[in-house]
mmCIF file of C-alpha atoms and ligand atoms in Angstrom:
data_model
loop_
_atom_site.group_PDB
_atom_site.id
_atom_site.type_symbol
_atom_site.label_atom_id
_atom_site.label_comp_id
_atom_site.label_asym_id
_atom_site.label_seq_id
_atom_site.Cartn_x
_atom_site.Cartn_y
_atom_site.Cartn_z
ATOM 1 C CA MET A 20 -1.537 22.825 7.166
ATOM 2 C CA ARG A 21 1.926 24.006 8.098
ATOM 3 C CA VAL A 22 2.615 27.495 6.741
ATOM 4 C CA ILE A 23 6.279 28.495 6.581
ATOM 5 C CA ILE A 24 7.037 32.100 5.682
ATOM 6 C CA LEU A 25 10.628 32.749 4.633
ATOM 7 C CA ASP A 26 12.399 35.991 3.722
ATOM 8 C CA SER A 27 13.129 35.336 0.061
ATOM 9 C CA ALA A 28 12.409 33.133 -2.939
ATOM 10 C CA LYS A 29 15.948 31.787 -2.547
ATOM 11 C CA ASP A 30 15.147 30.550 0.977
ATOM 12 C CA VAL A 31 11.966 28.915 -0.338
ATOM 13 C CA ALA A 32 13.991 27.091 -3.006
ATOM 14 C CA GLN A 33 16.572 25.898 -0.486
ATOM 15 C CA PHE A 34 13.854 24.654 1.868
ATOM 16 C CA ALA A 35 12.221 22.725 -0.980
ATOM 17 C CA ALA A 36 15.544 21.255 -2.088
ATOM 18 C CA ASN A 37 16.341 20.140 1.478
ATOM 19 C CA THR A 38 12.937 18.458 1.795
ATOM 20 C CA ILE A 39 13.452 16.611 -1.505
ATOM 21 C CA ILE A 40 16.974 15.546 -0.487
ATOM 22 C CA ASP A 41 15.812 14.332 2.962
ATOM 23 C CA THR A 42 13.013 12.282 1.380
ATOM 24 C CA VAL A 43 15.332 10.693 -1.157
ATOM 25 C CA ASN A 44 17.980 9.921 1.470
ATOM 26 C CA ARG A 45 15.422 8.412 3.873
ATOM 27 C CA LYS A 46 13.702 6.005 1.467
ATOM 28 C CA MET A 47 14.969 2.851 -0.220
ATOM 29 C CA ARG A 48 12.988 3.559 -3.386
ATOM 30 C CA PRO A 49 11.712 7.120 -3.116
ATOM 31 C CA THR A 50 8.850 8.307 -5.287
ATOM 32 C CA LEU A 51 8.659 12.019 -5.972
ATOM 33 C CA GLY A 52 5.840 13.977 -7.566
ATOM 34 C CA LEU A 53 7.272 16.936 -9.474
ATOM 35 C CA ALA A 54 6.037 20.225 -10.905
ATOM 36 C CA THR A 55 7.132 22.508 -13.720
ATOM 37 C CA GLY A 56 6.742 26.303 -13.969
ATOM 38 C CA SER A 57 9.030 29.116 -12.848
ATOM 39 C CA THR A 58 8.681 28.524 -9.117
ATOM 40 C CA PRO A 59 10.554 25.203 -8.684
ATOM 41 C CA ILE A 60 13.472 26.044 -11.028
ATOM 42 C CA GLU A 61 15.677 27.432 -8.218
ATOM 43 C CA ALA A 62 14.849 24.424 -6.036
ATOM 44 C CA TYR A 63 15.892 22.063 -8.848
ATOM 45 C CA ARG A 64 19.157 24.022 -9.142
ATOM 46 C CA ALA A 65 19.826 23.497 -5.435
ATOM 47 C CA VAL A 66 19.019 19.778 -5.809
ATOM 48 C CA ILE A 67 21.514 19.517 -8.687
ATOM 49 C CA ASP A 68 24.155 21.229 -6.504
ATOM 50 C CA ALA A 69 23.494 18.700 -3.747
ATOM 51 C CA TYR A 70 23.878 15.831 -6.233
ATOM 52 C CA LYS A 71 27.137 17.281 -7.588
ATOM 53 C CA THR A 72 28.554 17.553 -4.082
ATOM 54 C CA ASN A 73 27.587 13.944 -3.277
ATOM 55 C CA ARG A 74 24.869 14.797 -0.768
ATOM 56 C CA VAL A 75 22.233 12.781 -2.594
ATOM 57 C CA SER A 76 21.806 10.170 -5.319
ATOM 58 C CA PHE A 77 18.690 9.651 -7.416
ATOM 59 C CA ALA A 78 19.704 6.248 -8.765
ATOM 60 C CA GLN A 79 16.751 4.568 -7.002
ATOM 61 C CA THR A 80 14.230 7.410 -7.341
ATOM 62 C CA VAL A 81 11.054 7.266 -9.397
ATOM 63 C CA THR A 82 9.289 10.505 -10.397
ATOM 64 C CA PHE A 83 5.807 11.405 -11.617
ATOM 65 C CA ASN A 84 5.096 14.884 -12.950
ATOM 66 C CA LEU A 85 1.797 16.602 -12.344
ATOM 67 C CA ASP A 86 0.929 17.426 -15.909
ATOM 68 C CA GLU A 87 1.797 17.662 -19.590
ATOM 69 C CA TYR A 88 0.428 19.661 -22.516
ATOM 70 C CA ILE A 89 -1.763 17.754 -24.938
ATOM 71 C CA GLY A 90 -0.644 17.464 -28.551
ATOM 72 C CA ILE A 91 2.979 18.388 -27.944
ATOM 73 C CA LYS A 92 5.678 15.800 -28.542
ATOM 74 C CA GLU A 93 8.205 15.033 -25.806
ATOM 75 C CA GLU A 94 11.103 16.473 -27.828
ATOM 76 C CA HIS A 95 9.313 19.822 -28.291
ATOM 77 C CA VAL A 96 10.987 22.624 -26.338
ATOM 78 C CA GLN A 97 7.636 23.594 -24.806
ATOM 79 C CA SER A 98 6.846 20.116 -23.516
ATOM 80 C CA TYR A 99 7.060 19.560 -19.781
ATOM 81 C CA ARG A 100 9.228 16.505 -20.492
ATOM 82 C CA TYR A 101 11.734 18.839 -22.166
ATOM 83 C CA PHE A 102 11.498 21.227 -19.197
ATOM 84 C CA MET A 103 12.171 18.458 -16.679
ATOM 85 C CA ASN A 104 15.109 17.051 -18.655
ATOM 86 C CA GLN A 105 16.605 20.504 -19.018
ATOM 87 C CA HIS A 106 16.048 21.741 -15.458
ATOM 88 C CA LEU A 107 16.661 18.533 -13.510
ATOM 89 C CA PHE A 108 16.885 15.049 -14.998
ATOM 90 C CA ASN A 109 19.847 15.682 -17.353
ATOM 91 C CA HIS A 110 21.961 16.913 -14.436
ATOM 92 C CA ILE A 111 21.430 14.145 -11.870
ATOM 93 C CA ASP A 112 21.892 10.362 -11.843
ATOM 94 C CA ILE A 113 18.217 9.429 -12.221
ATOM 95 C CA PRO A 114 17.613 6.837 -14.966
ATOM 96 C CA LEU A 115 15.287 8.577 -17.456
ATOM 97 C CA SER A 116 13.288 5.349 -17.563
ATOM 98 C CA ASN A 117 12.279 6.068 -13.928
ATOM 99 C CA THR A 118 10.831 9.484 -14.798
ATOM 100 C CA PHE A 119 7.189 9.694 -15.841
ATOM 101 C CA LEU A 120 4.909 12.382 -17.209
ATOM 102 C CA PRO A 121 1.335 11.844 -18.397
ATOM 103 C CA GLY A 122 1.424 10.599 -22.023
ATOM 104 C CA ALA A 123 -0.171 13.557 -23.759
ATOM 105 C CA ALA A 124 1.397 13.701 -27.228
ATOM 106 C CA SER A 125 -1.672 12.173 -28.931
ATOM 107 C CA LEU A 126 -4.685 14.229 -29.988
ATOM 108 C CA ASN A 127 -6.943 11.171 -29.869
ATOM 109 C CA GLU A 128 -9.390 11.450 -26.984
ATOM 110 C CA ALA A 129 -9.749 7.702 -26.377
ATOM 111 C CA GLN A 130 -5.978 7.328 -26.337
ATOM 112 C CA LEU A 131 -5.642 10.203 -23.865
ATOM 113 C CA HIS A 132 -8.245 8.636 -21.527
ATOM 114 C CA LYS A 133 -6.293 5.394 -21.713
ATOM 115 C CA ASN A 134 -3.020 7.183 -20.951
ATOM 116 C CA ALA A 135 -4.619 8.981 -18.002
ATOM 117 C CA HIS A 136 -5.810 5.677 -16.578
ATOM 118 C CA GLN A 137 -2.390 4.087 -17.132
ATOM 119 C CA TYR A 138 -0.739 7.003 -15.341
ATOM 120 C CA GLU A 139 -2.865 6.408 -12.257
ATOM 121 C CA GLU A 140 -2.021 2.711 -12.427
ATOM 122 C CA ALA A 141 1.707 3.455 -12.729
ATOM 123 C CA ILE A 142 1.590 5.671 -9.615
ATOM 124 C CA LYS A 143 -0.214 2.900 -7.719
ATOM 125 C CA LYS A 144 2.264 0.279 -8.930
ATOM 126 C CA ALA A 145 5.156 2.439 -7.717
ATOM 127 C CA GLY A 146 3.572 2.373 -4.233
ATOM 128 C CA GLY A 147 2.157 5.911 -4.338
ATOM 129 C CA ILE A 148 3.997 9.209 -4.098
ATOM 130 C CA ASP A 149 6.106 9.980 -1.014
ATOM 131 C CA LEU A 150 6.487 13.697 -1.610
ATOM 132 C CA GLN A 151 4.528 15.786 -4.095
ATOM 133 C CA LEU A 152 5.956 19.174 -5.004
ATOM 134 C CA LEU A 153 3.386 21.786 -6.086
ATOM 135 C CA GLY A 154 3.236 25.340 -7.360
ATOM 136 C CA ILE A 155 0.060 27.401 -7.384
ATOM 137 C CA GLY A 156 -1.551 29.366 -10.199
ATOM 138 C CA LYS A 157 -2.695 32.951 -9.699
ATOM 139 C CA ASN A 158 -6.228 31.538 -9.920
ATOM 140 C CA GLY A 159 -5.528 28.912 -7.244
ATOM 141 C CA HIS A 160 -4.930 25.973 -9.581
ATOM 142 C CA ILE A 161 -2.686 23.054 -8.638
ATOM 143 C CA GLY A 162 -1.368 20.950 -11.484
ATOM 144 C CA PHE A 163 -3.748 22.054 -14.215
ATOM 145 C CA ASN A 164 -6.793 21.624 -11.981
ATOM 146 C CA GLU A 165 -8.433 24.904 -12.793
ATOM 147 C CA PRO A 166 -11.154 26.541 -10.654
ATOM 148 C CA THR A 167 -14.326 24.392 -10.584
ATOM 149 C CA SER A 168 -12.289 21.163 -10.904
ATOM 150 C CA SER A 169 -13.852 18.376 -8.890
ATOM 151 C CA LEU A 170 -12.150 17.893 -5.546
ATOM 152 C CA ARG A 171 -12.414 14.151 -6.268
ATOM 153 C CA SER A 172 -10.842 14.406 -9.741
ATOM 154 C CA ARG A 173 -8.224 11.996 -11.024
ATOM 155 C CA THR A 174 -5.778 12.198 -13.943
ATOM 156 C CA ARG A 175 -7.722 13.463 -16.932
ATOM 157 C CA ILE A 176 -7.974 15.970 -19.768
ATOM 158 C CA LYS A 177 -8.435 19.587 -18.651
ATOM 159 C CA SER A 178 -9.034 22.731 -20.671
ATOM 160 C CA LEU A 179 -6.757 25.489 -19.446
ATOM 161 C CA SER A 180 -8.489 28.640 -18.244
ATOM 162 C CA GLU A 181 -7.991 31.973 -19.953
ATOM 163 C CA SER A 182 -6.074 33.214 -16.915
ATOM 164 C CA THR A 183 -3.626 30.272 -17.086
ATOM 165 C CA ILE A 184 -3.141 30.679 -20.835
ATOM 166 C CA GLU A 185 -2.465 34.376 -20.250
ATOM 167 C CA ALA A 186 -0.070 33.709 -17.335
ATOM 168 C CA ASN A 187 1.919 31.152 -19.360
ATOM 169 C CA LYS A 188 2.056 33.266 -22.523
ATOM 170 C CA ARG A 189 5.391 34.633 -21.360
ATOM 171 C CA LEU A 190 6.933 31.197 -21.933
ATOM 172 C CA PHE A 191 5.984 31.024 -25.637
ATOM 173 C CA LYS A 192 7.568 32.952 -28.493
ATOM 174 C CA ASN A 193 5.433 35.298 -30.576
ATOM 175 C CA GLY A 194 3.347 33.217 -32.989
ATOM 176 C CA GLU A 195 4.359 29.905 -31.356
ATOM 177 C CA TYR A 196 1.485 27.433 -30.814
ATOM 178 C CA GLN A 197 0.314 27.532 -27.170
ATOM 179 C CA PRO A 198 -1.681 24.455 -26.116
ATOM 180 C CA ARG A 199 -5.054 24.920 -24.475
ATOM 181 C CA LEU A 200 -5.470 21.377 -23.193
ATOM 182 C CA ALA A 201 -3.439 19.323 -20.747
ATOM 183 C CA LEU A 202 -3.428 15.943 -19.057
ATOM 184 C CA THR A 203 -3.167 16.565 -15.342
ATOM 185 C CA MET A 204 -3.217 14.556 -12.149
ATOM 186 C CA GLY A 205 -6.527 15.184 -10.423
ATOM 187 C CA ILE A 206 -7.018 16.807 -7.035
ATOM 188 C CA GLU A 207 -7.747 13.452 -5.414
ATOM 189 C CA THR A 208 -4.641 11.963 -7.072
ATOM 190 C CA ILE A 209 -2.596 14.786 -5.531
ATOM 191 C CA LEU A 210 -4.217 14.375 -2.107
ATOM 192 C CA GLU A 211 -3.198 10.695 -2.064
ATOM 193 C CA SER A 212 0.491 11.628 -1.903
ATOM 194 C CA ARG A 213 1.869 10.981 1.550
ATOM 195 C CA GLN A 214 3.365 14.460 1.855
ATOM 196 C CA LEU A 215 2.602 17.682 -0.017
ATOM 197 C CA LEU A 216 4.961 20.616 -0.378
ATOM 198 C CA LEU A 217 3.539 23.693 -2.093
ATOM 199 C CA LEU A 218 5.831 26.596 -3.019
ATOM 200 C CA ALA A 219 4.706 30.134 -3.804
ATOM 201 C CA THR A 220 6.793 33.245 -4.296
ATOM 202 C CA GLY A 221 6.088 36.836 -5.274
ATOM 203 C CA SER A 222 3.192 39.224 -4.814
ATOM 204 C CA THR A 223 1.236 37.862 -7.810
ATOM 205 C CA LYS A 224 0.523 34.732 -5.743
ATOM 206 C CA ALA A 225 -0.600 36.518 -2.568
ATOM 207 C CA ASN A 226 -4.357 36.324 -3.278
ATOM 208 C CA ALA A 227 -4.224 32.651 -4.271
ATOM 209 C CA VAL A 228 -2.183 31.833 -1.145
ATOM 210 C CA LYS A 229 -4.711 33.595 1.052
ATOM 211 C CA ASP A 230 -7.624 31.725 -0.572
ATOM 212 C CA MET A 231 -5.780 28.403 -0.255
ATOM 213 C CA VAL A 232 -4.843 28.767 3.420
ATOM 214 C CA GLU A 233 -7.575 30.936 4.907
ATOM 215 C CA GLY A 234 -10.452 30.701 2.454
ATOM 216 C CA PRO A 235 -13.230 28.118 2.428
ATOM 217 C CA LEU A 236 -12.678 24.659 0.979
ATOM 218 C CA THR A 237 -13.998 25.202 -2.519
ATOM 219 C CA ALA A 238 -13.544 23.988 -6.086
ATOM 220 C CA MET A 239 -13.221 27.691 -6.989
ATOM 221 C CA CYS A 240 -9.765 27.529 -5.358
ATOM 222 C CA PRO A 241 -8.474 24.006 -6.119
ATOM 223 C CA ALA A 242 -5.455 24.533 -3.826
ATOM 224 C CA SER A 243 -7.835 24.903 -0.861
ATOM 225 C CA ALA A 244 -8.166 21.094 -1.083
ATOM 226 C CA LEU A 245 -4.774 20.970 0.663
ATOM 227 C CA GLN A 246 -6.688 21.856 3.838
ATOM 228 C CA LEU A 247 -7.905 18.235 3.763
ATOM 229 C CA HIS A 248 -4.405 16.737 3.780
ATOM 230 C CA GLN A 249 -2.735 15.581 6.974
ATOM 231 C CA ASP A 250 0.805 16.460 5.912
ATOM 232 C CA ALA A 251 0.725 19.553 3.723
ATOM 233 C CA THR A 252 3.408 22.221 4.027
ATOM 234 C CA ILE A 253 3.083 25.588 2.328
ATOM 235 C CA VAL A 254 6.416 27.365 1.925
ATOM 236 C CA ILE A 255 6.180 30.976 0.786
ATOM 237 C CA ASP A 256 8.225 34.148 0.697
ATOM 238 C CA SER A 257 7.117 37.303 2.476
ATOM 239 C CA GLU A 258 5.563 38.776 -0.701
ATOM 240 C CA ALA A 259 3.354 35.746 -1.272
ATOM 241 C CA ALA A 260 2.394 35.856 2.434
ATOM 242 C CA ASP A 261 1.368 39.490 2.278
ATOM 243 C CA LYS A 262 -2.409 38.945 2.292
ATOM 244 C CA LEU A 263 -2.520 36.321 5.045
ATOM 245 C CA VAL A 264 -4.621 37.548 7.960
ATOM 246 C CA MET A 265 -2.977 35.134 10.420
ATOM 247 C CA LYS A 266 0.600 35.723 9.207
ATOM 248 C CA ASP A 267 1.904 36.488 12.715
ATOM 249 C CA TYR A 268 0.398 33.263 14.020
ATOM 250 C CA TYR A 269 2.151 31.151 11.345
ATOM 251 C CA LEU A 270 5.490 32.816 12.190
ATOM 252 C CA TRP A 271 4.834 32.225 15.884
ATOM 253 C CA CYS A 272 4.012 28.536 15.254
ATOM 254 C CA GLU A 273 7.322 28.037 13.456
ATOM 255 C CA GLN A 274 9.215 29.638 16.342
ATOM 256 C CA GLN A 275 7.566 27.225 18.770
ATOM 257 C CA ARG A 276 8.455 24.298 16.523
ATOM 258 C CA GLN A 277 12.113 25.343 16.522
ATOM 259 C CA ASP A 278 12.073 25.053 20.310
ATOM 260 C CA LEU A 279 10.886 21.448 19.865
ATOM 261 C CA GLU A 280 13.482 20.557 17.219
HETATM 262 C C1 LIG B 16 3.098 22.966 -13.428
HETATM 263 C C2 LIG B 16 1.937 23.120 -12.571
HETATM 264 C C3 LIG B 16 1.282 24.441 -12.344
HETATM 265 C C4 LIG B 16 2.250 25.489 -11.795
HETATM 266 C C5 LIG B 16 1.544 26.822 -11.592
HETATM 267 C C6 LIG B 16 2.493 27.897 -11.145
HETATM 268 O O1 LIG B 16 3.503 21.625 -13.503
HETATM 269 O O2 LIG B 16 1.500 22.130 -12.072
HETATM 270 O O3 LIG B 16 0.230 24.272 -11.438
HETATM 271 O O4 LIG B 16 2.796 25.037 -10.602
HETATM 272 O O5 LIG B 16 0.926 27.233 -12.781
HETATM 273 O O6 LIG B 16 3.392 28.186 -12.159
HETATM 274 P P1 LIG B 16 4.627 29.178 -11.933
HETATM 275 O O7 LIG B 16 5.539 28.484 -10.987
HETATM 276 O O8 LIG B 16 5.234 29.319 -13.303
HETATM 277 O O9 LIG B 16 4.062 30.428 -11.400
#
């Protein structure tokens, strides 16, 4: 695991944007795995800026999002499809037909299983994911793989935990229906991406970051599964790094790397 500690959330966003841009510019037909939530919004803004100043084109890019709420139609303002269109896709030159989220609008279980399977197949058909962007929940979830998720899980239905429902409450208006189920890529699906980039900012993520990086590999902290990946980078601001016991070592490692580069 490479742990990069930067001064501010803005630096984290710029780092993430640069990594996305480099990947897209390097590949003929890049495949990105994307996340929603508050954390990547600034990074998406920086990506849009890069597109508008002709530093990158997404005309050949294919994207797969980590998750989508079950029972919410794509056009609904709370859907992750709506989020992605609003925060990224509508502002860059990616054909919308190249952007995929798990098909979760149905409430029919058999249909959802079928959609989950098709999502896995679509990722395979696209040649796998080159770069998967991730956030982390306060409880250590990645995607909607809540604590106790199987480390071998694949795209499937997950019940959101109370802590996730509580954390995401802020995004729903008073009285607005808040889904409790989602279709999410599994932990094994995520680990199959060739490169992982997890972003975390702010003190509310400090415990989860510590468990992910320095805790045991355990389904109680799904993000700890990143310890198994050969190319996983964790980019965090100083607040999110606050509980790391080996913080000085990670900073030292990055200094040494700069000498190499
Ligand atoms: C969203 C997702 C979630 C979020 C996590 C952090 O697609 O996969 O795992 O990354 O809940 O959310 P924020 O960034 O809002 O703190």
